[in-house]
mmCIF file of N, CA and C in Angstrom:
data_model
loop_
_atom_site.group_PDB
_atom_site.id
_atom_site.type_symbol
_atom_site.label_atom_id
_atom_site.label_comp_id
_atom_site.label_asym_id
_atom_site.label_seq_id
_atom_site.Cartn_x
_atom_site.Cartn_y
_atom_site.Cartn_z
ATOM 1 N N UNK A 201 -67.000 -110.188 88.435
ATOM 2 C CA UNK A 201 -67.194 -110.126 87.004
ATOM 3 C C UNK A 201 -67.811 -108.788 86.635
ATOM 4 N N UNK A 202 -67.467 -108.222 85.535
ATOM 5 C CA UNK A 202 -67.523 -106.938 85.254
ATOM 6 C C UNK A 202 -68.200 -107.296 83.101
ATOM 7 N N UNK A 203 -69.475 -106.386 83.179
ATOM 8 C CA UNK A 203 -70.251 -106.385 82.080
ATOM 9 C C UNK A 203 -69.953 -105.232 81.488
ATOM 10 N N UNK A 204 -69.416 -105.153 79.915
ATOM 11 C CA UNK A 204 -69.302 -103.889 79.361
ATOM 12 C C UNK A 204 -69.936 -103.793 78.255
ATOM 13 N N UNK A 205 -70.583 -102.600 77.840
ATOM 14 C CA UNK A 205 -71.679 -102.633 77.265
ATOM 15 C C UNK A 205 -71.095 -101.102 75.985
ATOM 16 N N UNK A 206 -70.298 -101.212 75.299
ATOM 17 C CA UNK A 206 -70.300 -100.056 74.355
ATOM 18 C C UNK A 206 -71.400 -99.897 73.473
ATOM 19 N N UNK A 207 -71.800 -98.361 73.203
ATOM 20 C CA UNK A 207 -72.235 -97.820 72.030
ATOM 21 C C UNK A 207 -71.392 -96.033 71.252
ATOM 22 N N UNK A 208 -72.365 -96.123 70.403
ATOM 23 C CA UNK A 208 -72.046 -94.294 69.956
ATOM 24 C C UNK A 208 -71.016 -94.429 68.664
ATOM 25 N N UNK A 209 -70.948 -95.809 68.139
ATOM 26 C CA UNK A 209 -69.941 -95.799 67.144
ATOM 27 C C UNK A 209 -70.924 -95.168 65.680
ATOM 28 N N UNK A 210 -70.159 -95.155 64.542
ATOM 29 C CA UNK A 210 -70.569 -94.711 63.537
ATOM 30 C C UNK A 210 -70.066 -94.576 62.499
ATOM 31 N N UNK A 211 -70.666 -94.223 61.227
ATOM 32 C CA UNK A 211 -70.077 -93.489 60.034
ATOM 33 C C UNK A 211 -69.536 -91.981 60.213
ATOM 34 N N UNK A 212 -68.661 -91.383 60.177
ATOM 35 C CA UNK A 212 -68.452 -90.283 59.834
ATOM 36 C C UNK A 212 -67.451 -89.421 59.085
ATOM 37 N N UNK A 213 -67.568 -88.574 58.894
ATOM 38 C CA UNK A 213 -66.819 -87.867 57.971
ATOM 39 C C UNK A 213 -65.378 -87.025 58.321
ATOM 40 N N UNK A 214 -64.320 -87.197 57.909
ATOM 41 C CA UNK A 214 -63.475 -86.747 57.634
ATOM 42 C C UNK A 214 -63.169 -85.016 58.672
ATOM 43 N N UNK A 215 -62.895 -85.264 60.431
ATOM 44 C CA UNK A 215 -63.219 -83.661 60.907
ATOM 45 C C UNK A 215 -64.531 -83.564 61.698
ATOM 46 N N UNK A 216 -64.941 -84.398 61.260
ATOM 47 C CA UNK A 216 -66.269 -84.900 62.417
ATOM 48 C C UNK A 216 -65.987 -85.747 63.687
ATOM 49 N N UNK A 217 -66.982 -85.753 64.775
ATOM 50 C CA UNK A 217 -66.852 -85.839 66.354
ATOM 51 C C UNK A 217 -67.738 -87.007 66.488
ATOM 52 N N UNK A 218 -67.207 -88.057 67.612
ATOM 53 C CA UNK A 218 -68.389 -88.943 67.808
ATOM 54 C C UNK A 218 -68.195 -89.509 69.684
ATOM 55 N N UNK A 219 -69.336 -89.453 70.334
ATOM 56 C CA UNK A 219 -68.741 -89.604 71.378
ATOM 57 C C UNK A 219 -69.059 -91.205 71.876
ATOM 58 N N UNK A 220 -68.526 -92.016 71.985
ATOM 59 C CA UNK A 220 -68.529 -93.607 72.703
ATOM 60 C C UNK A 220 -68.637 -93.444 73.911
ATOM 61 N N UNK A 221 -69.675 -94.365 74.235
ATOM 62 C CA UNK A 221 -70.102 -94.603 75.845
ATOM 63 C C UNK A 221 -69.745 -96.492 76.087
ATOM 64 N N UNK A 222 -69.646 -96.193 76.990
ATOM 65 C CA UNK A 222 -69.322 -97.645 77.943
ATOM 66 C C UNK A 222 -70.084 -98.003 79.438
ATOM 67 N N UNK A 223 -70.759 -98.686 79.340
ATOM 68 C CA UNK A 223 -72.127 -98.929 80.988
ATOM 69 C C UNK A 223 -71.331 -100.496 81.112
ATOM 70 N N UNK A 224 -70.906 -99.420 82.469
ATOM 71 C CA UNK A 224 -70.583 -100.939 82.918
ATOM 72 C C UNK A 224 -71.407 -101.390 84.083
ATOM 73 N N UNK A 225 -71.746 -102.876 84.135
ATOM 74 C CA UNK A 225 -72.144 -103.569 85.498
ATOM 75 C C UNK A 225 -71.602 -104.511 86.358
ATOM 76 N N UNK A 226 -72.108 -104.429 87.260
ATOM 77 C CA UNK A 226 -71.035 -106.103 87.889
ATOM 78 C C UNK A 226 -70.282 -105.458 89.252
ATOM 79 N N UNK A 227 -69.692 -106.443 89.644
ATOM 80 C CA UNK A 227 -68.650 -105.561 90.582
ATOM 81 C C UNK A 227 -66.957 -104.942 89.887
ATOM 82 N N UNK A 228 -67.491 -103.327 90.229
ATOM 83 C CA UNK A 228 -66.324 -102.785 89.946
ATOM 84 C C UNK A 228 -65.599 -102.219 91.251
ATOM 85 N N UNK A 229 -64.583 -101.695 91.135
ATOM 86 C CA UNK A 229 -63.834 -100.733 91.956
ATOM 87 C C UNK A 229 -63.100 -99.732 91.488
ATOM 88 N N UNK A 230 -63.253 -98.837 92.409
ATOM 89 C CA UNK A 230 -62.175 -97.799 92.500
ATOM 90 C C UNK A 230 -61.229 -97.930 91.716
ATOM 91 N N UNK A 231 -60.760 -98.461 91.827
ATOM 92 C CA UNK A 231 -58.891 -98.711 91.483
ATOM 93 C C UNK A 231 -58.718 -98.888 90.058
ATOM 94 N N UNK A 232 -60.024 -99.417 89.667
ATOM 95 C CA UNK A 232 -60.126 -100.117 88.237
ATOM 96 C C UNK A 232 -59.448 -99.403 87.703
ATOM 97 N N UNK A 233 -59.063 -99.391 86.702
ATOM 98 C CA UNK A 233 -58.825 -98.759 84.797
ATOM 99 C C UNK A 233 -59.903 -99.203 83.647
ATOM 100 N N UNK A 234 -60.392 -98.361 83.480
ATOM 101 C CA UNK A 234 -61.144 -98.108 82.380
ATOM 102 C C UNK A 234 -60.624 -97.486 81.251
ATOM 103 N N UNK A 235 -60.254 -98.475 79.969
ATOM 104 C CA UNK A 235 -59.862 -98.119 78.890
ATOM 105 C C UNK A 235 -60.455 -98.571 78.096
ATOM 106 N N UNK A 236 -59.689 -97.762 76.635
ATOM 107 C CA UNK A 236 -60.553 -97.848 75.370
ATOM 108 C C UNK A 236 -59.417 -98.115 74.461
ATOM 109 N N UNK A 237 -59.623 -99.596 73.738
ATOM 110 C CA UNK A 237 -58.689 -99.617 72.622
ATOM 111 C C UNK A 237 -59.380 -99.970 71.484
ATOM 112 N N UNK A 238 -58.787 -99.746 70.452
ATOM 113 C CA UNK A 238 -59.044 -100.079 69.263
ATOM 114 C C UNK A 238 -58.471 -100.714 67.950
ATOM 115 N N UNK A 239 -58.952 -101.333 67.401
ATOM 116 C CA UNK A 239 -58.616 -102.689 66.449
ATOM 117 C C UNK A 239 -59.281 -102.558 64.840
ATOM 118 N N UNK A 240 -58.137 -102.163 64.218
ATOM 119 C CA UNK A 240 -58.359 -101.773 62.639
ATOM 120 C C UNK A 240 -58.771 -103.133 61.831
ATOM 121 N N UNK A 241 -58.932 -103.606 60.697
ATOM 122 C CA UNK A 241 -58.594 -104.408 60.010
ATOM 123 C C UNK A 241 -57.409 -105.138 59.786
ATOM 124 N N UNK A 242 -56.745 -106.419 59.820
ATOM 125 C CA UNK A 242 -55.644 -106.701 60.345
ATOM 126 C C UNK A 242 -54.410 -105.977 61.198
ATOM 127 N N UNK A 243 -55.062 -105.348 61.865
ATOM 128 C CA UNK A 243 -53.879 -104.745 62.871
ATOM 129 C C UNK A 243 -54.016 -105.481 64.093
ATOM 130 N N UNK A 244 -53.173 -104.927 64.912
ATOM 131 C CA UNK A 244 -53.626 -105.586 65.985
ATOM 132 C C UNK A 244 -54.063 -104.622 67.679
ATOM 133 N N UNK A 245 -54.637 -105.065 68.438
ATOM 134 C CA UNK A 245 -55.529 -103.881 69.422
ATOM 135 C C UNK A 245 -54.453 -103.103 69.734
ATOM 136 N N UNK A 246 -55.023 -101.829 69.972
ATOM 137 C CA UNK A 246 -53.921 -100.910 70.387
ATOM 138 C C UNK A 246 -54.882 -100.445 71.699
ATOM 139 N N UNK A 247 -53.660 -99.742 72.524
ATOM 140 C CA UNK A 247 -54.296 -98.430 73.414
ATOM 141 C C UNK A 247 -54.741 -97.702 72.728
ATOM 142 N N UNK A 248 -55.701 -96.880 73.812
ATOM 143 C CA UNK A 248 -56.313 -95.331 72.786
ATOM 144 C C UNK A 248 -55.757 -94.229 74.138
ATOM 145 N N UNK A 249 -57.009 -94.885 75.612
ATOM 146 C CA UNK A 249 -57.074 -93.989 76.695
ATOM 147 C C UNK A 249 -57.664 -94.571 77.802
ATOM 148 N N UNK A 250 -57.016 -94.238 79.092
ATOM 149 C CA UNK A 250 -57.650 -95.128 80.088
ATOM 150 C C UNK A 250 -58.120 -93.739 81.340
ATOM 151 N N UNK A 251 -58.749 -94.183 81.968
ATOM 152 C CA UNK A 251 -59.328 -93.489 82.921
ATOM 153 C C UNK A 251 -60.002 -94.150 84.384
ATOM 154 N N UNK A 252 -59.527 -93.515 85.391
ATOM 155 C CA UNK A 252 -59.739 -94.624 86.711
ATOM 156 C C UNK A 252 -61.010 -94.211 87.116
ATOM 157 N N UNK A 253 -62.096 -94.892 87.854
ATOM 158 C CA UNK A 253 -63.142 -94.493 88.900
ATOM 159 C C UNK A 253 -62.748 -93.303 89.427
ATOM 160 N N UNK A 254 -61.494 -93.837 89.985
ATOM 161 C CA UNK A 254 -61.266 -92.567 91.257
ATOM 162 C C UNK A 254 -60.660 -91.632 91.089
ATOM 163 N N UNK A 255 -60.783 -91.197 89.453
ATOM 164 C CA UNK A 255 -60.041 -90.060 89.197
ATOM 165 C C UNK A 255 -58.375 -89.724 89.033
ATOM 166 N N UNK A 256 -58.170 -88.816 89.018
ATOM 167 C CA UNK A 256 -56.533 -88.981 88.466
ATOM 168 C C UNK A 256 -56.351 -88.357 87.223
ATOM 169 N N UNK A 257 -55.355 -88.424 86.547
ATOM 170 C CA UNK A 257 -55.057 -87.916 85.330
ATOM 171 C C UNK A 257 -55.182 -88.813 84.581
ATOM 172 N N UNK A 258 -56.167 -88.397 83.216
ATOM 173 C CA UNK A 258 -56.369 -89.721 82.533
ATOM 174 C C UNK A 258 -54.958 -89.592 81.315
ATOM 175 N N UNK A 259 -55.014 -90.912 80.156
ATOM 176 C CA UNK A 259 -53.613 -91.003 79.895
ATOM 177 C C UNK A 259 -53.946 -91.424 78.516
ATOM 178 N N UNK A 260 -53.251 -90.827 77.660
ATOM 179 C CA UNK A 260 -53.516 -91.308 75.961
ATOM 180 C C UNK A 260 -52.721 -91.828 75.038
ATOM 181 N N UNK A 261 -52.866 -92.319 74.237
ATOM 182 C CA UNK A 261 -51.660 -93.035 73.418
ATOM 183 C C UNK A 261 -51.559 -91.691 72.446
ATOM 184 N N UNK A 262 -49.973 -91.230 71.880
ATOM 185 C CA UNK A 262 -50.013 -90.230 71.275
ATOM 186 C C UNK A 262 -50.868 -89.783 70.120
ATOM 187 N N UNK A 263 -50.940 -90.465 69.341
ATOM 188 C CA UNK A 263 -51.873 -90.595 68.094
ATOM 189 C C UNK A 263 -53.424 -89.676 68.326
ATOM 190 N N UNK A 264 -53.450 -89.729 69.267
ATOM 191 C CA UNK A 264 -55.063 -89.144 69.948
ATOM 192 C C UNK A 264 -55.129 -88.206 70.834
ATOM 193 N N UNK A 265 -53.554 -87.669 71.517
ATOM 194 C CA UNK A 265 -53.813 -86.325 72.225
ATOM 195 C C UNK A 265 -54.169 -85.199 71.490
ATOM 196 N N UNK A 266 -54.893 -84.332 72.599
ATOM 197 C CA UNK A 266 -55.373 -83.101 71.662
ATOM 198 C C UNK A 266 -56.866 -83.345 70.714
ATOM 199 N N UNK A 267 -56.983 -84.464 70.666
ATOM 200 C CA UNK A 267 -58.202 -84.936 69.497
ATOM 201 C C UNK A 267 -59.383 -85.775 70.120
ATOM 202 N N UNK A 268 -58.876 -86.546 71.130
ATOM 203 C CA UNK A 268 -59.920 -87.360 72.104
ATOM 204 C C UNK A 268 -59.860 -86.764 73.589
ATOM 205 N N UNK A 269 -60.871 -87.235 73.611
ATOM 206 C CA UNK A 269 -60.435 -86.966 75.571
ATOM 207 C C UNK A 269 -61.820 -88.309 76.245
ATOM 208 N N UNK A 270 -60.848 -88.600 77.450
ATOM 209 C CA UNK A 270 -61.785 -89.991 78.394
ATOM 210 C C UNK A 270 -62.499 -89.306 79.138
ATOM 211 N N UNK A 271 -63.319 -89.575 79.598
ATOM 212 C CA UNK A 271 -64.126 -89.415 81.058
ATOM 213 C C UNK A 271 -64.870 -90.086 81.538
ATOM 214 N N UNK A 272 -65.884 -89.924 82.690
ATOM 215 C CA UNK A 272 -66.382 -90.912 82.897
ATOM 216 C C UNK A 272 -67.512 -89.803 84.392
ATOM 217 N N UNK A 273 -68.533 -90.566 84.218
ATOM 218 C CA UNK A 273 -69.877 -90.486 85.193
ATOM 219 C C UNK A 273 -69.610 -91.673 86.377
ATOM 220 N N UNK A 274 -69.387 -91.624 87.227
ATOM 221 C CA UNK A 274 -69.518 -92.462 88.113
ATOM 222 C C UNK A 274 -70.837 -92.786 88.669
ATOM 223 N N UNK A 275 -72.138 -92.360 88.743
ATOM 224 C CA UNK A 275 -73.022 -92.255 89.292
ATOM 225 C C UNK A 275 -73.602 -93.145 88.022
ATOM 226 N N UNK A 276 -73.182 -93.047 87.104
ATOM 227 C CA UNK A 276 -74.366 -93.754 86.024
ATOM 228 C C UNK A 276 -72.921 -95.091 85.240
ATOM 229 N N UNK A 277 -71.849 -95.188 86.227
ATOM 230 C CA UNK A 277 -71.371 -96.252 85.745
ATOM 231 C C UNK A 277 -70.767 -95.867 84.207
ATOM 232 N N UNK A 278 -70.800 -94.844 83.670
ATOM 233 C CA UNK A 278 -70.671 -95.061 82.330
ATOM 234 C C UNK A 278 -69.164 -93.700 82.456
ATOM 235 N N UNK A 279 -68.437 -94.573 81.190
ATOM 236 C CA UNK A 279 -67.060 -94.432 80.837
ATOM 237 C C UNK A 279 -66.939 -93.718 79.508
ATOM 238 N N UNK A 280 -66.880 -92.221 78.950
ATOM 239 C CA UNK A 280 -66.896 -91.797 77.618
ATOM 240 C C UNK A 280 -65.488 -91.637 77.022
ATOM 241 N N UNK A 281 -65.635 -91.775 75.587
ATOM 242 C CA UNK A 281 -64.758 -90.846 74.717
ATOM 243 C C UNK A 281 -65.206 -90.348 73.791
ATOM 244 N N UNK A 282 -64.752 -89.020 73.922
ATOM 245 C CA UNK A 282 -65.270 -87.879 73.108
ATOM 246 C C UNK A 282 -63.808 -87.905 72.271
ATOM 247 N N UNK A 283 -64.413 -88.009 70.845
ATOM 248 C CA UNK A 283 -63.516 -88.339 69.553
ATOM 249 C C UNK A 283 -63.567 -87.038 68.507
ATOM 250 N N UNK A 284 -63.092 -85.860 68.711
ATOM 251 C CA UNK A 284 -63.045 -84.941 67.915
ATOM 252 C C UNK A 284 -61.875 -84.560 66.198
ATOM 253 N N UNK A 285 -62.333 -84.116 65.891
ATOM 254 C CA UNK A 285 -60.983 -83.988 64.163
ATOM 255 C C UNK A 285 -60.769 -85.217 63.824
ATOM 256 N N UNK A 286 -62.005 -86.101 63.697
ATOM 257 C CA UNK A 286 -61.319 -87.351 62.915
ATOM 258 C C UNK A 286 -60.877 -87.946 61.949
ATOM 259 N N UNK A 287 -59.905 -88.431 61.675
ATOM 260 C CA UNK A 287 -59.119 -88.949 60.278
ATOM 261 C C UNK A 287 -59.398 -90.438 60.355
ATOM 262 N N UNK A 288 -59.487 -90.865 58.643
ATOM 263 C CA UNK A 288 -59.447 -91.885 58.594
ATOM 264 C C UNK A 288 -58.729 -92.942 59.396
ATOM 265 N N UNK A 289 -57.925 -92.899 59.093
ATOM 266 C CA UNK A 289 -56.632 -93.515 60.313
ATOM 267 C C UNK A 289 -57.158 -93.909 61.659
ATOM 268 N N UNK A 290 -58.387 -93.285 61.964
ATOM 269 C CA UNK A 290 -58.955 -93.872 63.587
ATOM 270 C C UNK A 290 -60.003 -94.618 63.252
ATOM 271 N N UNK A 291 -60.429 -94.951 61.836
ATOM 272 C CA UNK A 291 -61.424 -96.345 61.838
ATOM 273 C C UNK A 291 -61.128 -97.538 62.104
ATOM 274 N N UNK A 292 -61.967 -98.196 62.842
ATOM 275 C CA UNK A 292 -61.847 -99.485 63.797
ATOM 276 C C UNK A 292 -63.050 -99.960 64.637
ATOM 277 N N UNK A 293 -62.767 -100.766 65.201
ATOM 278 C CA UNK A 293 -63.502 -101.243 66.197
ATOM 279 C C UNK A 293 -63.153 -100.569 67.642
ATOM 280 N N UNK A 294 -63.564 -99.930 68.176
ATOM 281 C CA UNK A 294 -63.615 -99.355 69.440
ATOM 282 C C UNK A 294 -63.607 -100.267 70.199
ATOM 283 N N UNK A 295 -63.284 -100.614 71.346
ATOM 284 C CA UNK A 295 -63.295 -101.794 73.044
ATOM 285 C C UNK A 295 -63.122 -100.710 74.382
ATOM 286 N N UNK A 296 -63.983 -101.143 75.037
ATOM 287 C CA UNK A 296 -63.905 -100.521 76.275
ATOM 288 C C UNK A 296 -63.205 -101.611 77.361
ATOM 289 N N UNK A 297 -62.797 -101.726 77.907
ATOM 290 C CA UNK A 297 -62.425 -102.864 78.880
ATOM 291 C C UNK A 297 -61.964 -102.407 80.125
ATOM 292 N N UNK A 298 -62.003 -103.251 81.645
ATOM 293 C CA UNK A 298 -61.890 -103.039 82.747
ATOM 294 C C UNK A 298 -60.376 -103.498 82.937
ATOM 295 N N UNK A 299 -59.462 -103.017 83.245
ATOM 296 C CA UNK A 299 -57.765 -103.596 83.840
ATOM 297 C C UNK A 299 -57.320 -103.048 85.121
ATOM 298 N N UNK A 300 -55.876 -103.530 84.942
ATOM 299 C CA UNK A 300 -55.471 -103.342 86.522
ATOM 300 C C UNK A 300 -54.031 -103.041 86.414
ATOM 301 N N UNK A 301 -53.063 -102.306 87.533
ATOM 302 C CA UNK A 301 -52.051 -101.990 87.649
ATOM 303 C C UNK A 301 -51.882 -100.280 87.475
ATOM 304 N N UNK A 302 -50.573 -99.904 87.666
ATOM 305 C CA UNK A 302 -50.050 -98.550 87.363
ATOM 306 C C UNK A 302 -50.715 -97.747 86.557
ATOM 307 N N UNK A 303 -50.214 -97.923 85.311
ATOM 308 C CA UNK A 303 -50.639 -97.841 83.970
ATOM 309 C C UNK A 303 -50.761 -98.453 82.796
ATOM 310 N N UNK A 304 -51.690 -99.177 82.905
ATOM 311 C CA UNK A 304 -52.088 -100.089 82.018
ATOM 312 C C UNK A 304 -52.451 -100.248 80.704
ATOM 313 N N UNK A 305 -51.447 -100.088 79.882
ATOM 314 C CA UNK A 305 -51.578 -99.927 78.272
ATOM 315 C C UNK A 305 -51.591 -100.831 77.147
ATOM 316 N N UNK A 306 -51.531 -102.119 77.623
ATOM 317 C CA UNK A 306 -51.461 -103.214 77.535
ATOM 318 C C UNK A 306 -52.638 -104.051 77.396
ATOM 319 N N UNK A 307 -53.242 -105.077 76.169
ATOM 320 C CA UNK A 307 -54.318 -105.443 76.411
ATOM 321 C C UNK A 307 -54.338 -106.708 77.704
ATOM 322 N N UNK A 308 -52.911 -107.072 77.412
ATOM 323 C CA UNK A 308 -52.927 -107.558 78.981
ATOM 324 C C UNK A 308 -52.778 -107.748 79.984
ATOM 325 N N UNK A 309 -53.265 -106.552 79.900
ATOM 326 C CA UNK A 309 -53.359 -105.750 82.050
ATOM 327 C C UNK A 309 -54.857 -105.706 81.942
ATOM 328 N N UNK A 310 -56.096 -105.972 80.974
ATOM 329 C CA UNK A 310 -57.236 -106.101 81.227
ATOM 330 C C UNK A 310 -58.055 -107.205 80.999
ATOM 331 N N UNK A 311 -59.469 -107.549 81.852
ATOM 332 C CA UNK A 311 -59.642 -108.964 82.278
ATOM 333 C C UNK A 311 -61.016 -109.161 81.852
ATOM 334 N N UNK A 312 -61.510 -107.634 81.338
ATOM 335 C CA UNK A 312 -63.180 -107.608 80.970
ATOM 336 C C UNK A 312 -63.169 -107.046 79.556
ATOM 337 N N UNK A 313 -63.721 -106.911 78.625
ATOM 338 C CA UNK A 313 -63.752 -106.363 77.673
ATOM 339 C C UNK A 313 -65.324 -106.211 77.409
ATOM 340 N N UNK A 314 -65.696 -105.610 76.209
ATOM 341 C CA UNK A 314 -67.029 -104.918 76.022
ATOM 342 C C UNK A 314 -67.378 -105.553 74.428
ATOM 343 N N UNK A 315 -68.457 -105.841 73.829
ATOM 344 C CA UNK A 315 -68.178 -106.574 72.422
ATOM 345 C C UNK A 315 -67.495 -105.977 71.580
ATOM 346 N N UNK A 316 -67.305 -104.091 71.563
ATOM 347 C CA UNK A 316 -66.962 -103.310 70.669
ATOM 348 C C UNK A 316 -67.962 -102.742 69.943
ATOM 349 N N UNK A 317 -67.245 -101.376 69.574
ATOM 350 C CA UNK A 317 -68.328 -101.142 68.365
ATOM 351 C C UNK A 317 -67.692 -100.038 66.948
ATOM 352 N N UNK A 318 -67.972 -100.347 65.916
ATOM 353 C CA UNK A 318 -67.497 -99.935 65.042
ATOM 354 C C UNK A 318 -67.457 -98.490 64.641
ATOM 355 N N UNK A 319 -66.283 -97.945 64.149
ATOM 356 C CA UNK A 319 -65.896 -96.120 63.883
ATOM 357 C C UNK A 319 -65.207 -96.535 62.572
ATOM 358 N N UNK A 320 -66.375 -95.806 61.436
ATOM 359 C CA UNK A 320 -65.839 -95.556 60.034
ATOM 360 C C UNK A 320 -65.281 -93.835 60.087
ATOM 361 N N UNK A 321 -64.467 -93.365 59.950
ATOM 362 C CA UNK A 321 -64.532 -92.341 59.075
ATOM 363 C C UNK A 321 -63.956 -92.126 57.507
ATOM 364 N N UNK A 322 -64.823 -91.322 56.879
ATOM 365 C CA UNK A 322 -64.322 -91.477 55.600
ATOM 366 C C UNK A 322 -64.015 -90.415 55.318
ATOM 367 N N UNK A 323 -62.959 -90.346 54.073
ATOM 368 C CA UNK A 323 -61.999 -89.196 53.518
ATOM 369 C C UNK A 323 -62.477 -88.025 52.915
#
C-alpha cells in the first residue's frame, strides 16, 4: 500500500508558475509510475505527466509540453510538477497517483491516488 500526500496548489494568475509536490509512503518500487492527473469541474480525470523512480524519460499529455515539467527526489520520496505559463484552461484539481505498466496514461493503470489539491488560475 502506497500513501500519497499532495500539496503546492493555489490561486494564480494568468502566466504565473506553481510547483506541486507529492510525498509518498508505504511500499514503493522502482518500476512504479508516478503520475499527475487532473480533474476540472465536470470533466473527467485526464493525464497531465508521469515519471518513474528509476528514471527514464518522463512523458506528457500534449496540452502541457513545453509548460510543465515532472520530476522527482528519490531520497525524500517526493514526486514534483513544476507548472509554468499558466492558462486558465489548467484549473482543476491536481492527483498524484502510483500505476503500473509501459506507459501508463490511463487512470486505470493506477492503484493509489493522493486526495488532490486544487489549481485556480485566473484570466
Amino acid at each position: 500500500q502506497v500513501q500519497l500526500v499532495e500539496s503546492g496548489g493555489g490561486l494564480v494568475q494568468a502566466g504565473g508558475s506553481l510547483r506541486l509536490s507529492c510525498a509518498a509512503s508505504g511500499r514503493t518500487f522502482s518500476s512504479d509510475a508516478m503520475g499527475w492527473f487532473r480533474q476540472a469541474p465536470g470533466k473527467e480525470r485526464e493525464f497531465v505527466a508521469l515519471i518513474r523512480w528509476s528514471g527514464g524519460t518522463p512523458y506528457y499529455v500534449d496540452s502541457v509540453k513545453g509548460r510543465f515539467t515532472i520530476s522527482r527526489d528519490n531520497a525524500k520520496n517526493t514526486v514534483y510538477l513544476q507548472m509554468n505559463s499558466l492558462k486558465p484552461e489548467d484549473t482543476a484539481v491536481y492527483y498524484c497517483a502510483r500505476g503500473h505498466g509501459v506507459r501508463p496514461t490511463t487512470r486505470f493503470a493506477y492503484d493509489s491516488w493522493g486526495q488532490g489539491t486544487q489549481v485556480t488560475v485566473s484570466a
